[in-house]
XYZ file of C-alpha atoms in Angstrom:
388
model
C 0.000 0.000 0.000
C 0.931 3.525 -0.927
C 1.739 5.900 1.386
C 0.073 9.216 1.177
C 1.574 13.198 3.393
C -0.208 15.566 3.432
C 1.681 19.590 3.706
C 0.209 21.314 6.311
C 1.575 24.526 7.759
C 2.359 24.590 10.990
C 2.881 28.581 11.997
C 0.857 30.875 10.689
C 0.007 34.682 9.434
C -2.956 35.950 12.336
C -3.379 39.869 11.497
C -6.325 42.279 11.461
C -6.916 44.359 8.232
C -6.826 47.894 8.708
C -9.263 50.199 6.977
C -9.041 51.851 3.360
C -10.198 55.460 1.875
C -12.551 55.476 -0.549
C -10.440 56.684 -3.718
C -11.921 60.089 -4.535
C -15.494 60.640 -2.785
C -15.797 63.721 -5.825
C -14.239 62.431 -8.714
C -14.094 58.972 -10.463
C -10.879 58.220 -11.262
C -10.626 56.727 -14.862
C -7.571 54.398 -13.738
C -9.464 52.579 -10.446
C -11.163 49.837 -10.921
C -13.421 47.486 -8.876
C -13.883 43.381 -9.248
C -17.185 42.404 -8.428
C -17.751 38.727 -7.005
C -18.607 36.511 -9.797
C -22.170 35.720 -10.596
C -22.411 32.102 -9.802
C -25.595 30.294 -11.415
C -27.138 26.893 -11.931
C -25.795 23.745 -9.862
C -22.422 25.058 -8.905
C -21.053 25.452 -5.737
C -21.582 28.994 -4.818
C -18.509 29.664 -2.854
C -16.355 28.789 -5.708
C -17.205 32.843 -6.042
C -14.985 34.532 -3.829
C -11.862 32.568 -4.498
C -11.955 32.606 -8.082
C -12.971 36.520 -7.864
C -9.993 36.667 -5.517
C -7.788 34.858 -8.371
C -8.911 37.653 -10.976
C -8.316 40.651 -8.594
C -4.822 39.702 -8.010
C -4.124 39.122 -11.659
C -5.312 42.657 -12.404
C -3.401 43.912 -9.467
C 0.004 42.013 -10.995
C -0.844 43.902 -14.316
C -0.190 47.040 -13.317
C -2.652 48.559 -15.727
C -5.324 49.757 -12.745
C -5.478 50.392 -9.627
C -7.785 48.415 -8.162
C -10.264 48.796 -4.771
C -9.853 46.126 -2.124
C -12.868 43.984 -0.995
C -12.909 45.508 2.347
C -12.806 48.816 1.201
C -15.293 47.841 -1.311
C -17.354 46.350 1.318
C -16.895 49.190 3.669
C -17.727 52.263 1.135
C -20.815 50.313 0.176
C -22.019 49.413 3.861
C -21.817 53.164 4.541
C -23.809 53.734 1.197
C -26.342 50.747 2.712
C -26.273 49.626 -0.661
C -27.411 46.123 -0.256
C -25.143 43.605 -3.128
C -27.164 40.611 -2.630
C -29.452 39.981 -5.520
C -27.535 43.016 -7.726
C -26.252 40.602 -10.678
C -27.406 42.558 -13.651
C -24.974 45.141 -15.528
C -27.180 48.275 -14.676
C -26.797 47.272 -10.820
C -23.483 47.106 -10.694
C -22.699 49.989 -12.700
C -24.538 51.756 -10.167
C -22.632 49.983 -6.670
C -19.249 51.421 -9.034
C -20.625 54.768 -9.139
C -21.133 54.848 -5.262
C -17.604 53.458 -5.030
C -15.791 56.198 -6.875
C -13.992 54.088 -9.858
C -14.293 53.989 -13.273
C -13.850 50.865 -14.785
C -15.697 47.470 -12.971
C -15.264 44.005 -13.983
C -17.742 41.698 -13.923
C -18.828 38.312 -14.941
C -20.390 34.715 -14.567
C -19.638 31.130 -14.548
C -22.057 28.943 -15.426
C -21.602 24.652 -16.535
C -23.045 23.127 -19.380
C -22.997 19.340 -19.313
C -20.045 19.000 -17.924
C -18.277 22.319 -19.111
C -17.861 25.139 -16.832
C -17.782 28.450 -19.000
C -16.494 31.957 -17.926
C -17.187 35.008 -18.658
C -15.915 38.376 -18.088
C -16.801 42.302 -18.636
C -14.638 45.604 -17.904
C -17.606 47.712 -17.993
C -17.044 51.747 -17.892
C -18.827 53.408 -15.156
C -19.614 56.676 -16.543
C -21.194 55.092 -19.940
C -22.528 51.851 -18.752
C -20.848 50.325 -21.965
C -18.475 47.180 -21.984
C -15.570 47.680 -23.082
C -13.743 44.382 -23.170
C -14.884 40.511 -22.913
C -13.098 37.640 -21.823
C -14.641 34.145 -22.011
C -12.823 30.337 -21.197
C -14.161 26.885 -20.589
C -13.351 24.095 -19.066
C -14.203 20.961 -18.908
C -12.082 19.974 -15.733
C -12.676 19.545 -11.827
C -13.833 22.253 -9.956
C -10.130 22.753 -7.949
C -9.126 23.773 -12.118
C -11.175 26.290 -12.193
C -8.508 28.731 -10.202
C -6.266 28.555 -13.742
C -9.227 29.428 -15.980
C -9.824 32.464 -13.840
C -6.480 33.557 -14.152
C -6.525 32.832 -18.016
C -9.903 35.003 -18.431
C -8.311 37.844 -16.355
C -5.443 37.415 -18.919
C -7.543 37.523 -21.793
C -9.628 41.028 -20.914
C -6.429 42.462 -20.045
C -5.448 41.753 -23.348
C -2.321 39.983 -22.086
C -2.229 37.475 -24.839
C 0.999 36.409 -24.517
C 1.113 35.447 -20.534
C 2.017 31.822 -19.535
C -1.042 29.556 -20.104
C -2.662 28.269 -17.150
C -1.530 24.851 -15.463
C -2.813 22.216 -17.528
C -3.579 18.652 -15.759
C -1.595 15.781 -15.193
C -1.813 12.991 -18.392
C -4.158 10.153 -17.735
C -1.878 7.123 -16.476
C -1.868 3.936 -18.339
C -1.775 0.797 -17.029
C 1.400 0.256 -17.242
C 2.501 3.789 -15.393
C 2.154 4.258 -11.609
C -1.169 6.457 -10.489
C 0.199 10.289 -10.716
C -3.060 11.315 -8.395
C -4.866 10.342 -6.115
C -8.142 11.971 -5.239
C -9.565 11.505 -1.765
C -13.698 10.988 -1.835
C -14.071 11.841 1.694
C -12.449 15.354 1.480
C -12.009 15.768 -2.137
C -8.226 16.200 -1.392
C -5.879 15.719 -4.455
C -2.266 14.096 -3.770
C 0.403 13.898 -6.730
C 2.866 11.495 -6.964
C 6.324 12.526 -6.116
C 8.964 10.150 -7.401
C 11.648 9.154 -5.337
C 15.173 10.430 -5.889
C 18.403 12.070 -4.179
C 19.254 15.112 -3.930
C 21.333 17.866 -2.151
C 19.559 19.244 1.436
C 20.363 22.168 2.827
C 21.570 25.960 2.500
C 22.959 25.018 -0.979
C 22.765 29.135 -1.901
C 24.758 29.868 1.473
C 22.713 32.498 2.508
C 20.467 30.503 4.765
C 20.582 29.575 8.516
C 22.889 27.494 10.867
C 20.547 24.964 11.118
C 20.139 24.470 7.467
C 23.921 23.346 7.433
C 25.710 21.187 6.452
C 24.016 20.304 3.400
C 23.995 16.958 3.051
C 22.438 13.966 0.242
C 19.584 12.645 1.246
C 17.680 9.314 -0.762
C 13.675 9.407 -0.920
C 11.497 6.409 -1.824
C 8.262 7.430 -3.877
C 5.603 9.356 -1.994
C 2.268 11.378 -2.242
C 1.578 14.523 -1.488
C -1.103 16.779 -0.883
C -1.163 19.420 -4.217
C -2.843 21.910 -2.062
C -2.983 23.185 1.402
C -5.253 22.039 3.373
C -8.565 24.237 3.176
C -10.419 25.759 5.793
C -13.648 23.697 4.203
C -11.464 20.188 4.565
C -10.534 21.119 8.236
C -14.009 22.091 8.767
C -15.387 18.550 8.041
C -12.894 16.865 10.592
C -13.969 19.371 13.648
C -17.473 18.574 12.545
C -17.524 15.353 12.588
C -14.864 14.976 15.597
C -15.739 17.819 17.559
C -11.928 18.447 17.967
C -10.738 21.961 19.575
C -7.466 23.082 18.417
C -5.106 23.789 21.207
C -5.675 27.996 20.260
C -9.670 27.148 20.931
C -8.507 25.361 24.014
C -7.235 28.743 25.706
C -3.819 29.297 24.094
C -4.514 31.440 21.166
C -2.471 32.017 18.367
C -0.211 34.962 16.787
C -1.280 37.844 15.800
C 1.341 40.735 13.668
C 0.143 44.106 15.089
C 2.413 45.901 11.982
C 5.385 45.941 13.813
C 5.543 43.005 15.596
C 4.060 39.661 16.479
C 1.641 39.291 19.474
C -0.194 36.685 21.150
C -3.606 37.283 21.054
C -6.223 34.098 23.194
C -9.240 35.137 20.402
C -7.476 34.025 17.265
C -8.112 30.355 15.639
C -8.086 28.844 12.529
C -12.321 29.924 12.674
C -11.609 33.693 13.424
C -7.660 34.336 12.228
C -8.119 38.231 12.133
C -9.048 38.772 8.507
C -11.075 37.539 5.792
C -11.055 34.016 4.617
C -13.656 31.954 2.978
C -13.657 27.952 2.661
C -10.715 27.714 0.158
C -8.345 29.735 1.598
C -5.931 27.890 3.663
C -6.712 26.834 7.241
C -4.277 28.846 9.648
C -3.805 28.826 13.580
C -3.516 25.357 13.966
C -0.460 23.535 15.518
C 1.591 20.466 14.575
C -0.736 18.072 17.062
C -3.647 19.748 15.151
C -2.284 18.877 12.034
C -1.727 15.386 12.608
C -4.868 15.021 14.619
C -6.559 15.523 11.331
C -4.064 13.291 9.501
C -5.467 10.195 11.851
C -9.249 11.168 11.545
C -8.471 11.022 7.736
C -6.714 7.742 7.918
C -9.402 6.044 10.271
C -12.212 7.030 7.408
C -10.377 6.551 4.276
C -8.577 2.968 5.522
C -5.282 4.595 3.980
C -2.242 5.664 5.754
C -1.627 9.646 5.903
C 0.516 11.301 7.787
C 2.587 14.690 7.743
C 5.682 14.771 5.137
C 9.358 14.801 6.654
C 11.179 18.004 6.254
C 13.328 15.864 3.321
C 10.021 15.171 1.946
C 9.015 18.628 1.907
C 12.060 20.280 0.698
C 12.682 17.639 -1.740
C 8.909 18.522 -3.171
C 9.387 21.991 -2.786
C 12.536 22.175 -5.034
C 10.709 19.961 -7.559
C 12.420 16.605 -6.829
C 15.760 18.197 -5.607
C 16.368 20.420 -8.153
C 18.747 23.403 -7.015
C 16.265 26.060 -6.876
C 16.274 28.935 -4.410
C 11.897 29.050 -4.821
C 9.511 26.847 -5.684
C 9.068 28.892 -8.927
C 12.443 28.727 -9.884
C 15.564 31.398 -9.165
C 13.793 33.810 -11.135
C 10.760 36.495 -10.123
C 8.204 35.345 -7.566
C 5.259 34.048 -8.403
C 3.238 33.201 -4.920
C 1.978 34.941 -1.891
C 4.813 36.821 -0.470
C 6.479 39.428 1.597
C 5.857 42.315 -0.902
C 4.238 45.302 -1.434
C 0.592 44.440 -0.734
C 1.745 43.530 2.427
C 4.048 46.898 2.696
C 0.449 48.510 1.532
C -1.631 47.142 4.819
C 1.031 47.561 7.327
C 3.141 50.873 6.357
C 5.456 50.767 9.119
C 6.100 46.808 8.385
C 9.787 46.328 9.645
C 11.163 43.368 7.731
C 12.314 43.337 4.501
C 9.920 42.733 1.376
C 10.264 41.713 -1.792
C 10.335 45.338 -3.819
C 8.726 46.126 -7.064
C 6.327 42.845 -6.577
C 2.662 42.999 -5.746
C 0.932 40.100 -5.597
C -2.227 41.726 -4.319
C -2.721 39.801 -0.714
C -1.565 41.009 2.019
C -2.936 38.238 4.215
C -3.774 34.522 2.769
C -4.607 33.819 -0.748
C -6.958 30.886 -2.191
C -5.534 27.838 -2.375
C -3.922 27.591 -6.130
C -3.997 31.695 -6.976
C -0.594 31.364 -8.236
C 1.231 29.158 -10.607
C 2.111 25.097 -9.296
C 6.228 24.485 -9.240
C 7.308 21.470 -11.863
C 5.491 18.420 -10.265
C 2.067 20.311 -10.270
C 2.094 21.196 -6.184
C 0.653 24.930 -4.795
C 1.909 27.322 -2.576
C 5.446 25.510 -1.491
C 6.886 28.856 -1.218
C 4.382 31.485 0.350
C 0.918 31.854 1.577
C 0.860 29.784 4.623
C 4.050 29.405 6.765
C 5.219 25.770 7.066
């Protein structure tokens, strides 16, 4: 029998947004723009909404042709408006909620399914005319957890960005003769890749890194599984439910919280209340190693298969894409995750460690799960997003 890990983080980002200004209260300003949640209509999931929405704001951010309204000063302009959202889903609505905001360009859109092929659209709709003035539409006949690369790809597509990377395609259909490259839980919906055994070089192999990451050493991996995500809020939600487990934060010992200068301990943060926004696909955060591997057993007892949290080998050796000699999961090159960068500079102005300048990813706390591009073997998020 296989042997399946699942990545987890283990320490975690707990901070409290602070408040936005409504761009110009007088003047729209031709340049700001506003992403509207996605219209979501027949038989899908409805909170597939906010993090594919969340996918096409940050790809309009990392454009750098607008500048574009965060939700919660979206939500917080509108709330003082008491403009109500729910139910607005036609063009003439939303034009409307974008005139109250102050901006002058809005995108909007809707993804419906059609037999079994989900199709996007998207509109960049000026506020002072009401016309559109660019479309974007993409199928895709994939799994619901694909839908995060056809978001990006529509983004791409009304931007006009025609020549930007195509979104991650999914792994080939084994044969019989090849070994099973996923492996889809039904309990959870969890997805696990195969990660083929190999050696490689551990370590601070760019000798920049810390004492303990020395010497570097070869280590020797057998074939393993592991998770191509991080674990969800939704998936975690499922085990308390049906365990009734209380994380050791819930249990009176709280978690982390970063204040903008430094990091605090705060009892009323857990992975349920983390001190900002999250919906069921972001990452699950505030939860400890026993946590972790608390959920690992109540997974194993129900699926009858053995999971368990990866090694740090296991992890680096997935990380670097099967122990190649890269300094990020994305390669030596420019990021492409949820980092240290300006977004976060942009929340927390007086933010005293260093960031990665002239990158804005658009996040400034936790993205969905698979916003950004997967490193060589197909896994999300190995560098960023949630601390390991």
């Amino acid at each position: 029998m296989f042997r399946i890990f699942i990545a987890m983080g283990l320490v975690f980002l707990c901070s409290s947004p602070l408040p936005a200004e409504k761009p110009d209260k007088l003047t729209r300003v031709a340049d700001y723009l506003a992403v509207f949640d996605l219209e979501v209509v027949g038989s899908i999931d409805p909170t597939l909404a906010r993090p594919l929405t969340e996918s096409i704001r940050g790809e309009v951010i990392r454009s750098g042709k607008f500048r574009v309204m965060e939700r919660g000063q979206m939500d917080k302009i509108l709330q003082e408006q008491a403009f109500q959202m729910t139910g607005c889903v036609t063009k003439e609505c939303m034009v409307e909620a974008g005139q109250l905001l102050g901006v002058g360009k809005i995108v909007i859109g809707t993804l419906g399914l059609v037999g079994r092929t989900y199709h996007l659209s998207l509109s960049q709709v000026n506020v002072e005319t009401g016309e559109t003035e660019r479309m974007a539409i993409q199928t895709c006949r994939c799994e619901p957890d694909e839908l995060i690369g056809t978001a990006v790809a529509a983004a791409r597509q009304l931007l006009g960005d025609l020549t930007a990377a195509p979104p991650p395609q999914p792994l080939p259909k084994p044969t019989s003769s090849t070994p099973i490259p996923t492996y889809r839980d039904p309990l959870t919906g969890m997805e696990f890749v195969l990660i083929k055994g190999g050696c490689f070089q551990m370590g601070d192999t760019f000798g920049d890194g810390h004492e303990n990451e020395r010497p570097v050493h070869e280590v020797c991996l057998s074939d393993f599984y592991l998770g191509r995500y991080e674990v969800t809020v939704g998936q975690f939600r499922k085990f308390v439910e049906e365990t009734g487990y209380l994380t050791e934060a819930e249990k009176g010992e709280g978690s982390f919280r970063f204040t903008g200068k430094e990091w605090k301990m705060s009892r009323d943060l857990n992975w349920r209340n983390p001190g900002f926004p999250q919906s069921e696909h972001h990452p699950v955060v505030c939860i400890s190693w026993n946590d972790a591997s608390a959920f690992c057993r109540w997974l194993s007892q129900r699926s009858g298969r053995s999971f368990r949290l990866p090694t740090e080998a296991e992890w680096e050796y997935a990380a670097r894409s099967g122990g190649k000699g890269y300094k990020y999961s994305w390669g030596n090159g420019p990021p492409s995750g949820n980092i240290a960068d300006e977004a976060l500079e942009r929340e927390f102005p007086q933010y005293p460690y260093p960031i990665w300048g002239g990158h804005d990813d658009g996040y400034a706390f936790t993205s969905p799960v698979g916003s950004f591009q997967p490193n060589q073997l197909g896994l999300y998020d190995m560098t960023g997003n949630v601390w390991e």
